[in-house]
PDB file of C-alpha atoms in Angstrom:
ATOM      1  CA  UNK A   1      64.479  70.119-107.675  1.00 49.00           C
ATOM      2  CA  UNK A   2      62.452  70.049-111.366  1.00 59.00           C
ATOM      3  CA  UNK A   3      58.812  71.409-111.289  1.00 91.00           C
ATOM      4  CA  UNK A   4      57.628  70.196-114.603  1.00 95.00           C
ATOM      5  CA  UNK A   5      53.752  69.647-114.562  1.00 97.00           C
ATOM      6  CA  UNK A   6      52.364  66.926-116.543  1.00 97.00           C
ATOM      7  CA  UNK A   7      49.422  65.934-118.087  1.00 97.00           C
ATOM      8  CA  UNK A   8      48.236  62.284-118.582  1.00 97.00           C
ATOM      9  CA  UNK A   9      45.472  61.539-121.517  1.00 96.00           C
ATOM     10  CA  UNK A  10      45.097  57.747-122.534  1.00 94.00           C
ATOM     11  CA  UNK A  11      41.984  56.238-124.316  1.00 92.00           C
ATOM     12  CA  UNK A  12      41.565  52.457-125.139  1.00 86.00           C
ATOM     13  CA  UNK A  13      41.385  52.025-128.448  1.00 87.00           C
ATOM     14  CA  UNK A  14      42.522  53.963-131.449  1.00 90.00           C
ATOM     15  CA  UNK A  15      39.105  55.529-132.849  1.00 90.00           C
ATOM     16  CA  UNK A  16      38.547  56.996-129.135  1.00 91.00           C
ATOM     17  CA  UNK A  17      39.192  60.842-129.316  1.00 93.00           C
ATOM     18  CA  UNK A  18      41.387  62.854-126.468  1.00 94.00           C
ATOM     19  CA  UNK A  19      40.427  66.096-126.888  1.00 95.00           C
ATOM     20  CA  UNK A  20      38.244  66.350-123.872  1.00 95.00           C
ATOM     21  CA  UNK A  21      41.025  64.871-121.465  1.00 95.00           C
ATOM     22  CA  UNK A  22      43.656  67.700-123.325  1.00 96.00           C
ATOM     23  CA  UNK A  23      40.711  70.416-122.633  1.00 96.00           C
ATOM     24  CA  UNK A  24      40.549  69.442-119.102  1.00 96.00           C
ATOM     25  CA  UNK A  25      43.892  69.346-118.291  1.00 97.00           C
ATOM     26  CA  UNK A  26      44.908  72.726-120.630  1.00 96.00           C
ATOM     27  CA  UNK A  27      42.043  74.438-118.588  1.00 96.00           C
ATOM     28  CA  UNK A  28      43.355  73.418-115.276  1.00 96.00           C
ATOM     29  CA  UNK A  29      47.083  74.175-116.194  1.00 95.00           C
ATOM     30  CA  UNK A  30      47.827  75.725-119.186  1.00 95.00           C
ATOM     31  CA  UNK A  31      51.659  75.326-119.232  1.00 93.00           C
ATOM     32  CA  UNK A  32      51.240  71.813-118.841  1.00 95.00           C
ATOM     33  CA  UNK A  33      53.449  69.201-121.120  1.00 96.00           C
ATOM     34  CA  UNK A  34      50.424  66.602-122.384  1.00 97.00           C
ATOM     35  CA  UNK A  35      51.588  63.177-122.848  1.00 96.00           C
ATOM     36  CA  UNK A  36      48.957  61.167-125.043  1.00 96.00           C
ATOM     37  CA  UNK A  37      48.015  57.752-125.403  1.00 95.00           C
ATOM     38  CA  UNK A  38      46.052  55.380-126.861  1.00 94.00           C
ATOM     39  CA  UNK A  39      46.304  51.525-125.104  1.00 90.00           C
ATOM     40  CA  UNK A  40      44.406  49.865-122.847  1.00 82.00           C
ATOM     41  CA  UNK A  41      43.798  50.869-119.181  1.00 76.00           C
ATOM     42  CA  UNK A  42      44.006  47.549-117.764  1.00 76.00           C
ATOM     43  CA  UNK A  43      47.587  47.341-118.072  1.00 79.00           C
ATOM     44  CA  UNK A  44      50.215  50.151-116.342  1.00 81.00           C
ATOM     45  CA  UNK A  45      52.782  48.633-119.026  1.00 89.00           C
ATOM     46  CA  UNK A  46      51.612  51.361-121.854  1.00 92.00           C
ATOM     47  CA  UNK A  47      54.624  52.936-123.563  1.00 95.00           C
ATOM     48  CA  UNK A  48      54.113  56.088-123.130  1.00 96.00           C
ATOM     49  CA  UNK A  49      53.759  56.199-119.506  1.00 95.00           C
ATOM     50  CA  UNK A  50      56.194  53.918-118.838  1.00 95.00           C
ATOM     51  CA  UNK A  51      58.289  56.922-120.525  1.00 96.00           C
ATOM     52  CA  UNK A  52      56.359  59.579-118.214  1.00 96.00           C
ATOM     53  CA  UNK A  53      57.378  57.069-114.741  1.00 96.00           C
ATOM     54  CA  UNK A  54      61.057  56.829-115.979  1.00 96.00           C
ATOM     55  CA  UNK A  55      61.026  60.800-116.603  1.00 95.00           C
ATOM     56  CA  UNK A  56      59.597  62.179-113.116  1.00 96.00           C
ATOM     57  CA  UNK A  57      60.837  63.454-110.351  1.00 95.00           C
ATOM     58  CA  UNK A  58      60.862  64.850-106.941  1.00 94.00           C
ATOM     59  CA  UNK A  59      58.830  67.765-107.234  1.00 95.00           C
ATOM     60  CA  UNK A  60      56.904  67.412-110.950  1.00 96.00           C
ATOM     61  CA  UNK A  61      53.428  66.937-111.125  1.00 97.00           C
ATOM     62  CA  UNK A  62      51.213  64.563-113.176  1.00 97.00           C
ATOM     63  CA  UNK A  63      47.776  65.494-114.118  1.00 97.00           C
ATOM     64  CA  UNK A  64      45.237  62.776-114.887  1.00 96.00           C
ATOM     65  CA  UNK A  65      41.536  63.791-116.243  1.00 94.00           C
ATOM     66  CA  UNK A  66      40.450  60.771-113.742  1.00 91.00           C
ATOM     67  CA  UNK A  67      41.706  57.918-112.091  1.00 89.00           C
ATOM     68  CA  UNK A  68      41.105  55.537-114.288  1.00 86.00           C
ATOM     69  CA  UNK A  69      43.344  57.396-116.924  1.00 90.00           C
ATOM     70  CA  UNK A  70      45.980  56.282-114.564  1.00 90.00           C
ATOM     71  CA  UNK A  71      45.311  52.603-113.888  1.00 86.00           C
ATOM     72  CA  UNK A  72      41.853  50.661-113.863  1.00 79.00           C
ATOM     73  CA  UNK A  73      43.842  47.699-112.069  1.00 80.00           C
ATOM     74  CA  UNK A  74      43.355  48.494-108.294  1.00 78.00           C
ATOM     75  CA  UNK A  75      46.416  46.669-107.445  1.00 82.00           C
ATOM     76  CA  UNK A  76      48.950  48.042-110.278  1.00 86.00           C
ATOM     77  CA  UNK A  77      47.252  51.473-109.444  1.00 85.00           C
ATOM     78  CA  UNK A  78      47.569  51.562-106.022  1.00 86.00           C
ATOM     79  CA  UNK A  79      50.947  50.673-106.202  1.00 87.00           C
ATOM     80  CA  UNK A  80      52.125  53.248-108.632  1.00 91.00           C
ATOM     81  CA  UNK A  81      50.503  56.034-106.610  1.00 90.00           C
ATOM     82  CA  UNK A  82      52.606  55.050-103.458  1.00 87.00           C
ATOM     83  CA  UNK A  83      55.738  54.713-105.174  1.00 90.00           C
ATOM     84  CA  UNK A  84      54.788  57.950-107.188  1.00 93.00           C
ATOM     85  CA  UNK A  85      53.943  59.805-103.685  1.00 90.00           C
ATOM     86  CA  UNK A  86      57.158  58.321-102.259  1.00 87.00           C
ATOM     87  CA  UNK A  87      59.535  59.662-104.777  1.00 92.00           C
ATOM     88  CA  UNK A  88      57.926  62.755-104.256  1.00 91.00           C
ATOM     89  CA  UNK A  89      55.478  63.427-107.361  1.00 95.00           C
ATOM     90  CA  UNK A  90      52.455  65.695-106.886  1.00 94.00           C
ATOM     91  CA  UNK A  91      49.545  63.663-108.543  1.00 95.00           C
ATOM     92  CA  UNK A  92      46.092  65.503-109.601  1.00 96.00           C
ATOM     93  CA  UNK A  93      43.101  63.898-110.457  1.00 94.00           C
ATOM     94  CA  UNK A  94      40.624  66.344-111.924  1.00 95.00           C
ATOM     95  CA  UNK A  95      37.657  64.323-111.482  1.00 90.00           C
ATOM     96  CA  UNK A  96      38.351  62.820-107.680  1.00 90.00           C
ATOM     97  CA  UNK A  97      40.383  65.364-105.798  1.00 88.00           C
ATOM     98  CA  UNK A  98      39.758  63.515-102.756  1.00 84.00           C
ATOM     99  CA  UNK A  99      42.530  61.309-103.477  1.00 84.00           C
ATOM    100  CA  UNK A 100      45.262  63.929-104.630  1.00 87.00           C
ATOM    101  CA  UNK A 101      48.716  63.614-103.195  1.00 86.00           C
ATOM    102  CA  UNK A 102      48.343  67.158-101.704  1.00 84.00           C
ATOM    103  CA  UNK A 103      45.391  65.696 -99.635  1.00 79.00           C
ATOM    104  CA  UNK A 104      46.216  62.184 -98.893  1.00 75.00           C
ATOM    105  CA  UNK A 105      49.616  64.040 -97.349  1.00 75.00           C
ATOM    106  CA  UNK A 106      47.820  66.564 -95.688  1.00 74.00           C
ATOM    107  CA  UNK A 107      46.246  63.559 -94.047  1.00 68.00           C
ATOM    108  CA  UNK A 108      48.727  61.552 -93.278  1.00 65.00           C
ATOM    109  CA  UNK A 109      50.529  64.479 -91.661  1.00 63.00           C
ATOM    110  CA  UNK A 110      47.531  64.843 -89.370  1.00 58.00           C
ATOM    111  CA  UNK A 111      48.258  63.785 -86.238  1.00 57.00           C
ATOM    112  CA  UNK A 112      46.363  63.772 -82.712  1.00 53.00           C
ATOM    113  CA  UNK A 113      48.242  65.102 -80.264  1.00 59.00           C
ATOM    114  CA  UNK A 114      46.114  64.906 -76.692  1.00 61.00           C
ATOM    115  CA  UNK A 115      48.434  67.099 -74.900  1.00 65.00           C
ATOM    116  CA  UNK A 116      48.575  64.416 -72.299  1.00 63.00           C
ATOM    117  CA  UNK A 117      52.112  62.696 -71.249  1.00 69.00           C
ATOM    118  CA  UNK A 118      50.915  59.138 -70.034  1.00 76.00           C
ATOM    119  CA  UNK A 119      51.642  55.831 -71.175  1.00 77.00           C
ATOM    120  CA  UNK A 120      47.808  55.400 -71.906  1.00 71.00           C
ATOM    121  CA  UNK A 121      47.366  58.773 -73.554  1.00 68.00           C
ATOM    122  CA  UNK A 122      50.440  57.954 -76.027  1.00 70.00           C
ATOM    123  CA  UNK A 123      48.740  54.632 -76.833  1.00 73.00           C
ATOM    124  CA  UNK A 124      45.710  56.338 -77.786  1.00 71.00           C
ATOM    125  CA  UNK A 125      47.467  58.936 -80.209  1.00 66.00           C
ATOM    126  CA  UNK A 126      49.386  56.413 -81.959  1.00 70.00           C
ATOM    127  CA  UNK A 127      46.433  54.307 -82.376  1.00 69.00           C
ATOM    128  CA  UNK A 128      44.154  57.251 -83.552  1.00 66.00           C
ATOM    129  CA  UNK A 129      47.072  58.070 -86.112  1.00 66.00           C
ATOM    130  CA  UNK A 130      47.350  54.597 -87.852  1.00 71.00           C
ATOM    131  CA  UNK A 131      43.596  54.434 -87.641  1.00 68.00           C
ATOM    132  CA  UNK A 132      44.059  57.920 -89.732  1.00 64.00           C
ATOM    133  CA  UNK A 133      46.712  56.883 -91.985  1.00 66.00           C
ATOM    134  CA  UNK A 134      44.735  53.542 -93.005  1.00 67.00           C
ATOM    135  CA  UNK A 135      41.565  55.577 -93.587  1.00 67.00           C
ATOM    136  CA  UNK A 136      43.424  58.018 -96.093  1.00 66.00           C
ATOM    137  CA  UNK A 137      44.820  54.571 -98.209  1.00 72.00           C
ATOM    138  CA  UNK A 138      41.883  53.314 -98.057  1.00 73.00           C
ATOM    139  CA  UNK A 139      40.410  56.376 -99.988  1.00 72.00           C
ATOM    140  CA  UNK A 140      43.018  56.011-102.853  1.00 73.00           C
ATOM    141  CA  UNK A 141      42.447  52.466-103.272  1.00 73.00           C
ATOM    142  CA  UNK A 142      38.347  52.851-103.385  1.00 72.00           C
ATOM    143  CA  UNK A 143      39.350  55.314-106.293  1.00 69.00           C
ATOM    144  CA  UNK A 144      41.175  52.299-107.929  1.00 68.00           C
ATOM    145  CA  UNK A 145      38.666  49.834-107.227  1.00 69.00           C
ATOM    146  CA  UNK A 146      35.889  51.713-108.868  1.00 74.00           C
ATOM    147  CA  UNK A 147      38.158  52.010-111.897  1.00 64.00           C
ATOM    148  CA  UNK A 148      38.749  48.356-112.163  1.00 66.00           C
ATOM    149  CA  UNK A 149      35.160  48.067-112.042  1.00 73.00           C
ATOM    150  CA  UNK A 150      34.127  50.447-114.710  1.00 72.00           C
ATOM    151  CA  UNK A 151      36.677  48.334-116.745  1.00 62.00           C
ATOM    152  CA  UNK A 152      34.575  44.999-115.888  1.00 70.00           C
ATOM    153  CA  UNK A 153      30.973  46.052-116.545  1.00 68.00           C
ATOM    154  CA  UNK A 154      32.607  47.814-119.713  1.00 68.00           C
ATOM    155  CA  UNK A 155      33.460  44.268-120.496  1.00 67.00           C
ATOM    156  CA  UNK A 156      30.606  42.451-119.379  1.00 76.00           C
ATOM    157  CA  UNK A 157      28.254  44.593-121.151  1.00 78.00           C
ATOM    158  CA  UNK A 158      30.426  44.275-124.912  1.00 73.00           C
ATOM    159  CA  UNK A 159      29.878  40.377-123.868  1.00 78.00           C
ATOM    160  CA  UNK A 160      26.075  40.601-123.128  1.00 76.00           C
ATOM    161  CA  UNK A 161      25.737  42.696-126.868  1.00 77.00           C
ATOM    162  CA  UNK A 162      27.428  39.795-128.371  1.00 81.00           C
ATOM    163  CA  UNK A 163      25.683  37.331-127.226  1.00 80.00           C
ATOM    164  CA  UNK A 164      22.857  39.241-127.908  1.00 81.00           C
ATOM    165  CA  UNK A 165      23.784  40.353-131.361  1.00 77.00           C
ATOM    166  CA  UNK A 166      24.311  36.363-132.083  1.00 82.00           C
ATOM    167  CA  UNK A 167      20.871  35.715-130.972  1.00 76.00           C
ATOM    168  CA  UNK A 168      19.032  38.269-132.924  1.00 77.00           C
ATOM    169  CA  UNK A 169      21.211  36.951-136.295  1.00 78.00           C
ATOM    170  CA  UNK A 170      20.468  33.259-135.479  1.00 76.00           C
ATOM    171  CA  UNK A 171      16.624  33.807-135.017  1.00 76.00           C
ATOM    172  CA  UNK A 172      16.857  36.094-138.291  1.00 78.00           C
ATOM    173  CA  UNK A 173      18.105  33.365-140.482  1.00 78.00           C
ATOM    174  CA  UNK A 174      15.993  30.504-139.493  1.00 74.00           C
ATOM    175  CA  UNK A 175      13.054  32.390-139.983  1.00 67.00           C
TER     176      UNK A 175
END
């Protein structure tokens, strides 16, 4: 079983910087192997860590400075975190912890027992425990949702200062 650690740093565009994700991720684990990027988050096809998926396995770890280094589609996101947590990668995201593999297995591996051997009892437990195990997904995919928001308003507001930019420049010249 291979336990290489990863770390994840992607910006958007090319005159973004990534020394702040590579500080964050050297000071949490200093043996890390940094894979860098620079490509748009609202895609999971980015070369790089298309390389990163094809390279881990059971066992490694990949480090991301946040969620939305990851993904900031919910739905692509989501997705690559099961299949990741399937196959048996250890994900850690410095900035929301809540959702790291170590805990969303902790909780999924939390299960009521009520000590109790009837019918009703046993109907109860397994009920509590998919109650438990929707819960923890529905943590992860909150963390991908706000992403995919960030991403929107990001765009929204570029829209609103072009628009706004346009107005300014039209009242300008027919003055």
């Amino acid at each position: 079983m291979s336990n290489t650690i990863y770390g994840y740093a992607r910006v958007s565009t090319k005159s973004q910087k990534l020394e702040r994700q590579v500080e964050n991720l050297l000071k949490y684990e200093p043996t890390i192997t940094i894979l860098k990027e620079k490509y748009t988050g609202t895609t999971t096809d980015r070369p790089v860590f298309n390389k990163l998926l094809k390279r881990v396995k059971e066992g490694d770890t990949i480090i991301f400075d946040s969620v939305s280094r990851m993904s900031r589609d919910a739905d692509e996101g989501y997705k690559i975190y099961k299949d990741l947590f399937t196959k048996g990668v250890n994900l850690i995201f410095l900035n929301e912890p809540h959702i790291n593999t170590s805990v969303y297995a902790k909780a999924l591996g939390q299960k009521v027992n009520l000590g109790a051997d009837t019918e009703l009892i046993q109907e109860v437990e397994t009920f509590i425990n998919r109650i438990l195990d929707i819960l923890a997904k529905e943590q992860i995919q909150i963390a991908f949702n706000q992403a995919e928001k960030e991403v929107k308003d990001i765009q929204t507001r570029v829209r609103e200062g072009i628009r706004t930019a346009k107005l300014k420049k039209k009242a300008k010249s027919s003055k």
